[in-house]
């Protein structure tokens, strides 16, 4: 949902939204394959599914609103370069970025994301005072209930189940228009492409420090996710593969380089991947290959892209409320 929120904030039309979803699916699929397979020094060599980074939403909205798609492309590439630098000199950064630092940063990100969530909530209630509020509440309650009370497997499926439940509620209340999804072909490519352009205007230099910071944040998140995934991927105790962690961060950098070139939002490792391996006991690389290929195939199914791009705002709001709270709680737990 990250590319949908960012693209809609740009007011560049539905074509741009569809392109962002298409490019995101392609990038996430390719980068998941790279993380799983490991190509030279790039990639973790274990199952590390990638996803679009929700905590990057405020950064991306600022870039695309103030400078346009070309500025977003330039800044995402900068964040990718930062991650590649961190992967090369990880032994130095590990001494500086302590758990207290990383936890504090996560809490700051949650506060930044909260401003976007509240704006979405205001827009939702202004357009549909009753339907929007009820839909957001339904999505939030379903995801929260499964996260707090569901089994380990249900907790993993909580977000998609909550989104589907919210969409059903929106359809019942008449605020979910699926007509364009029905009319979309099964196989095809986006009809509009924003083009590959770089912009180094005032907006770029104003937001440059923010994206350097974002690159470091993604590297920190990747470091923690890679360590957790390594522990979940092998039976028994074993030392952490430092080269594997470096490869994961380098893979994240390559992923964001592709995201920048593709004109879409930054990516990060999905923390649910390690939880899935711990819950099911399945850590085969074939799972990673399957996930990556599914994402790539979905990109060429306009009905799937249209379905994702048409998720109602209230549903996204309800989901992001929980994401924001979880992000803050994870940061606080790391600090404590």
Short mmCIF file of C-alpha atoms in Angstrom, two decimals, residues 54-259:
data_model
loop_
_atom_site.label_atom_id
_atom_site.label_comp_id
_atom_site.label_asym_id
_atom_site.label_seq_id
_atom_site.Cartn_x
_atom_site.Cartn_y
_atom_site.Cartn_z
CA UNK A 54 5.85 1.82 5.12
CA UNK A 55 8.06 3.93 7.37
CA UNK A 56 9.40 5.68 4.25
CA UNK A 57 5.97 7.12 3.38
CA UNK A 58 6.57 10.61 4.88
CA UNK A 59 9.92 10.91 3.09
CA UNK A 60 8.46 9.84 -0.25
CA UNK A 61 5.42 12.11 -0.03
CA UNK A 62 7.68 15.10 0.68
CA UNK A 63 9.87 14.27 -2.32
CA UNK A 64 7.10 13.64 -4.85
CA UNK A 65 4.98 16.62 -3.74
CA UNK A 66 7.81 19.15 -3.53
CA UNK A 67 9.95 17.99 -6.45
CA UNK A 68 8.01 15.44 -8.49
CA UNK A 69 8.84 11.86 -9.56
CA UNK A 70 12.33 12.80 -10.82
CA UNK A 71 13.30 14.12 -7.38
CA UNK A 72 11.97 10.96 -5.74
CA UNK A 73 14.04 8.86 -8.14
CA UNK A 74 17.21 10.81 -7.35
CA UNK A 75 16.73 10.64 -3.59
CA UNK A 76 15.89 6.92 -3.50
CA UNK A 77 19.09 6.25 -5.46
CA UNK A 78 21.00 8.29 -2.85
CA UNK A 79 19.52 6.17 -0.05
CA UNK A 80 20.60 3.05 -1.97
CA UNK A 81 24.18 4.30 -2.23
CA UNK A 82 24.18 4.93 1.53
CA UNK A 83 23.15 1.32 2.15
CA UNK A 84 25.90 0.02 -0.11
CA UNK A 85 28.44 2.13 1.80
CA UNK A 86 27.14 0.82 5.14
CA UNK A 87 27.40 -2.78 3.91
CA UNK A 88 31.04 -2.21 2.94
CA UNK A 89 32.00 -0.60 6.26
CA UNK A 90 29.58 -2.48 8.49
CA UNK A 91 32.23 -3.33 11.08
CA UNK A 92 32.57 0.40 11.82
CA UNK A 93 28.85 1.19 11.83
CA UNK A 94 28.10 -1.69 14.21
CA UNK A 95 30.15 0.10 16.88
CA UNK A 96 28.26 3.35 16.42
CA UNK A 97 24.71 2.12 15.89
CA UNK A 98 23.89 0.54 19.26
CA UNK A 99 20.47 -0.95 20.16
CA UNK A 100 19.60 2.28 21.98
CA UNK A 101 20.34 4.33 18.86
CA UNK A 102 18.40 2.03 16.53
CA UNK A 103 15.43 1.81 18.92
CA UNK A 104 15.27 5.58 19.30
CA UNK A 105 15.36 6.00 15.54
CA UNK A 106 12.46 3.56 15.12
CA UNK A 107 10.37 5.55 17.61
CA UNK A 108 11.17 8.79 15.78
CA UNK A 109 10.07 7.17 12.52
CA UNK A 110 6.78 6.11 14.09
CA UNK A 111 6.13 9.69 15.21
CA UNK A 112 6.89 10.92 11.68
CA UNK A 113 4.58 8.31 10.17
CA UNK A 114 1.84 9.31 12.63
CA UNK A 115 1.45 12.67 10.86
CA UNK A 116 0.63 10.85 7.61
CA UNK A 117 -1.79 8.50 9.38
CA UNK A 118 -3.67 11.38 11.01
CA UNK A 119 -3.92 13.21 7.67
CA UNK A 120 -5.31 10.10 6.00
CA UNK A 121 -7.77 9.74 8.87
CA UNK A 122 -8.90 13.37 8.49
CA UNK A 123 -9.35 12.96 4.73
CA UNK A 124 -11.24 9.72 5.26
CA UNK A 125 -13.71 11.13 7.77
CA UNK A 126 -14.19 14.30 5.70
CA UNK A 127 -15.15 12.38 2.55
CA UNK A 128 -17.14 9.59 4.22
CA UNK A 129 -17.96 10.56 7.83
CA UNK A 130 -19.72 7.28 8.64
CA UNK A 131 -18.55 4.79 6.03
CA UNK A 132 -14.91 5.85 6.21
CA UNK A 133 -14.77 5.69 9.99
CA UNK A 134 -16.50 2.30 10.16
CA UNK A 135 -14.28 0.83 7.44
CA UNK A 136 -11.06 2.03 9.10
CA UNK A 137 -12.28 0.68 12.44
CA UNK A 138 -13.12 -2.74 10.95
CA UNK A 139 -9.69 -3.09 9.32
CA UNK A 140 -7.93 -1.99 12.51
CA UNK A 141 -9.93 -4.30 14.79
CA UNK A 142 -9.38 -7.37 12.60
CA UNK A 143 -5.62 -6.86 12.30
CA UNK A 144 -5.23 -5.99 15.99
CA UNK A 145 -7.37 -8.93 17.15
CA UNK A 146 -5.38 -11.42 15.10
CA UNK A 147 -2.08 -9.87 16.21
CA UNK A 148 -3.01 -10.01 19.90
CA UNK A 149 -5.21 -13.10 20.14
CA UNK A 150 -4.56 -15.20 17.05
CA UNK A 151 -2.29 -18.22 16.74
CA UNK A 152 1.25 -17.80 15.45
CA UNK A 153 0.12 -18.58 11.91
CA UNK A 154 -2.88 -16.24 12.09
CA UNK A 155 -0.65 -13.42 13.33
CA UNK A 156 1.38 -13.75 10.14
CA UNK A 157 -1.75 -13.55 8.01
CA UNK A 158 -3.30 -10.77 10.11
CA UNK A 159 -2.49 -7.82 7.80
CA UNK A 160 -3.86 -9.32 4.55
CA UNK A 161 -6.92 -10.69 6.37
CA UNK A 162 -7.54 -7.26 7.91
CA UNK A 163 -7.19 -5.54 4.54
CA UNK A 164 -9.61 -7.99 2.91
CA UNK A 165 -12.06 -7.54 5.78
CA UNK A 166 -11.81 -3.76 5.47
CA UNK A 167 -12.40 -3.94 1.71
CA UNK A 168 -15.49 -6.10 2.26
CA UNK A 169 -16.82 -3.57 4.77
CA UNK A 170 -16.08 -0.75 2.31
CA UNK A 171 -17.93 -2.60 -0.46
CA UNK A 172 -20.96 -3.14 1.78
CA UNK A 173 -20.99 0.56 2.67
CA UNK A 174 -20.66 1.53 -0.99
CA UNK A 175 -17.24 3.24 -0.87
CA UNK A 176 -15.22 0.58 -2.71
CA UNK A 177 -15.41 0.95 -6.49
CA UNK A 178 -14.15 -2.17 -8.25
CA UNK A 179 -15.53 -1.38 -11.70
CA UNK A 180 -12.12 -0.50 -13.14
CA UNK A 181 -10.63 -3.65 -11.66
CA UNK A 182 -13.30 -5.72 -13.41
CA UNK A 183 -12.64 -3.92 -16.71
CA UNK A 184 -8.85 -4.36 -16.50
CA UNK A 185 -7.29 -7.12 -18.67
CA UNK A 186 -5.75 -10.20 -17.10
CA UNK A 187 -2.35 -9.76 -18.73
CA UNK A 188 -0.66 -6.54 -19.82
CA UNK A 189 1.69 -3.67 -19.03
CA UNK A 190 1.03 -0.18 -17.62
CA UNK A 191 0.04 2.27 -20.34
CA UNK A 192 1.95 5.15 -18.75
CA UNK A 193 5.60 5.36 -17.71
CA UNK A 194 6.90 8.48 -15.93
CA UNK A 195 10.31 8.00 -17.57
CA UNK A 196 13.78 7.83 -16.06
CA UNK A 197 14.80 11.34 -15.03
CA UNK A 198 16.96 12.77 -12.26
CA UNK A 199 16.29 16.12 -10.65
CA UNK A 200 18.78 18.02 -8.50
CA UNK A 201 16.79 21.14 -7.76
CA UNK A 202 15.98 22.89 -4.50
CA UNK A 203 13.73 20.05 -3.30
CA UNK A 204 16.54 17.51 -3.80
CA UNK A 205 19.06 19.43 -1.70
CA UNK A 206 16.46 20.23 0.93
CA UNK A 207 15.56 16.55 1.40
CA UNK A 208 19.02 15.07 0.83
CA UNK A 209 19.88 14.72 4.53
CA UNK A 210 16.54 13.03 5.19
CA UNK A 211 17.24 10.36 2.58
CA UNK A 212 20.78 9.78 3.84
CA UNK A 213 19.13 9.21 7.21
CA UNK A 214 16.55 6.92 5.59
CA UNK A 215 19.30 4.86 3.96
CA UNK A 216 20.96 4.34 7.34
CA UNK A 217 17.61 3.38 8.89
CA UNK A 218 16.95 0.75 6.22
CA UNK A 219 20.47 -0.62 6.73
CA UNK A 220 19.87 -0.86 10.50
CA UNK A 221 16.56 -2.62 9.95
CA UNK A 222 18.17 -5.00 7.45
CA UNK A 223 20.98 -5.81 9.88
CA UNK A 224 18.52 -6.82 12.61
CA UNK A 225 16.24 -8.74 10.23
CA UNK A 226 19.17 -10.65 8.71
CA UNK A 227 20.47 -11.73 12.13
CA UNK A 228 16.99 -12.87 13.20
CA UNK A 229 16.47 -14.74 9.93
CA UNK A 230 19.82 -16.51 10.27
CA UNK A 231 18.87 -17.73 13.74
CA UNK A 232 15.53 -18.98 12.41
CA UNK A 233 16.98 -20.64 9.30
CA UNK A 234 19.21 -23.22 10.96
CA UNK A 235 18.66 -25.82 13.63
CA UNK A 236 20.74 -25.51 16.76
CA UNK A 237 22.99 -22.69 17.84
CA UNK A 238 25.51 -21.28 15.41
CA UNK A 239 27.49 -18.09 15.12
CA UNK A 240 26.17 -15.24 13.02
CA UNK A 241 27.52 -15.16 9.46
CA UNK A 242 28.88 -11.61 9.27
CA UNK A 243 29.34 -11.88 5.50
CA UNK A 244 25.73 -12.92 5.16
CA UNK A 245 24.60 -9.82 7.07
CA UNK A 246 26.80 -7.65 4.86
CA UNK A 247 25.31 -9.35 1.80
CA UNK A 248 21.78 -8.69 3.07
CA UNK A 249 22.49 -4.96 3.45
CA UNK A 250 24.16 -4.88 0.02
CA UNK A 251 21.10 -6.67 -1.39
CA UNK A 252 18.88 -4.05 0.20
CA UNK A 253 21.02 -1.35 -1.41
CA UNK A 254 20.69 -2.97 -4.84
CA UNK A 255 16.95 -3.34 -4.29
CA UNK A 256 16.59 0.37 -3.55
CA UNK A 257 18.79 1.23 -6.52
CA UNK A 258 16.31 -0.68 -8.69
CA UNK A 259 13.42 1.07 -6.91
#
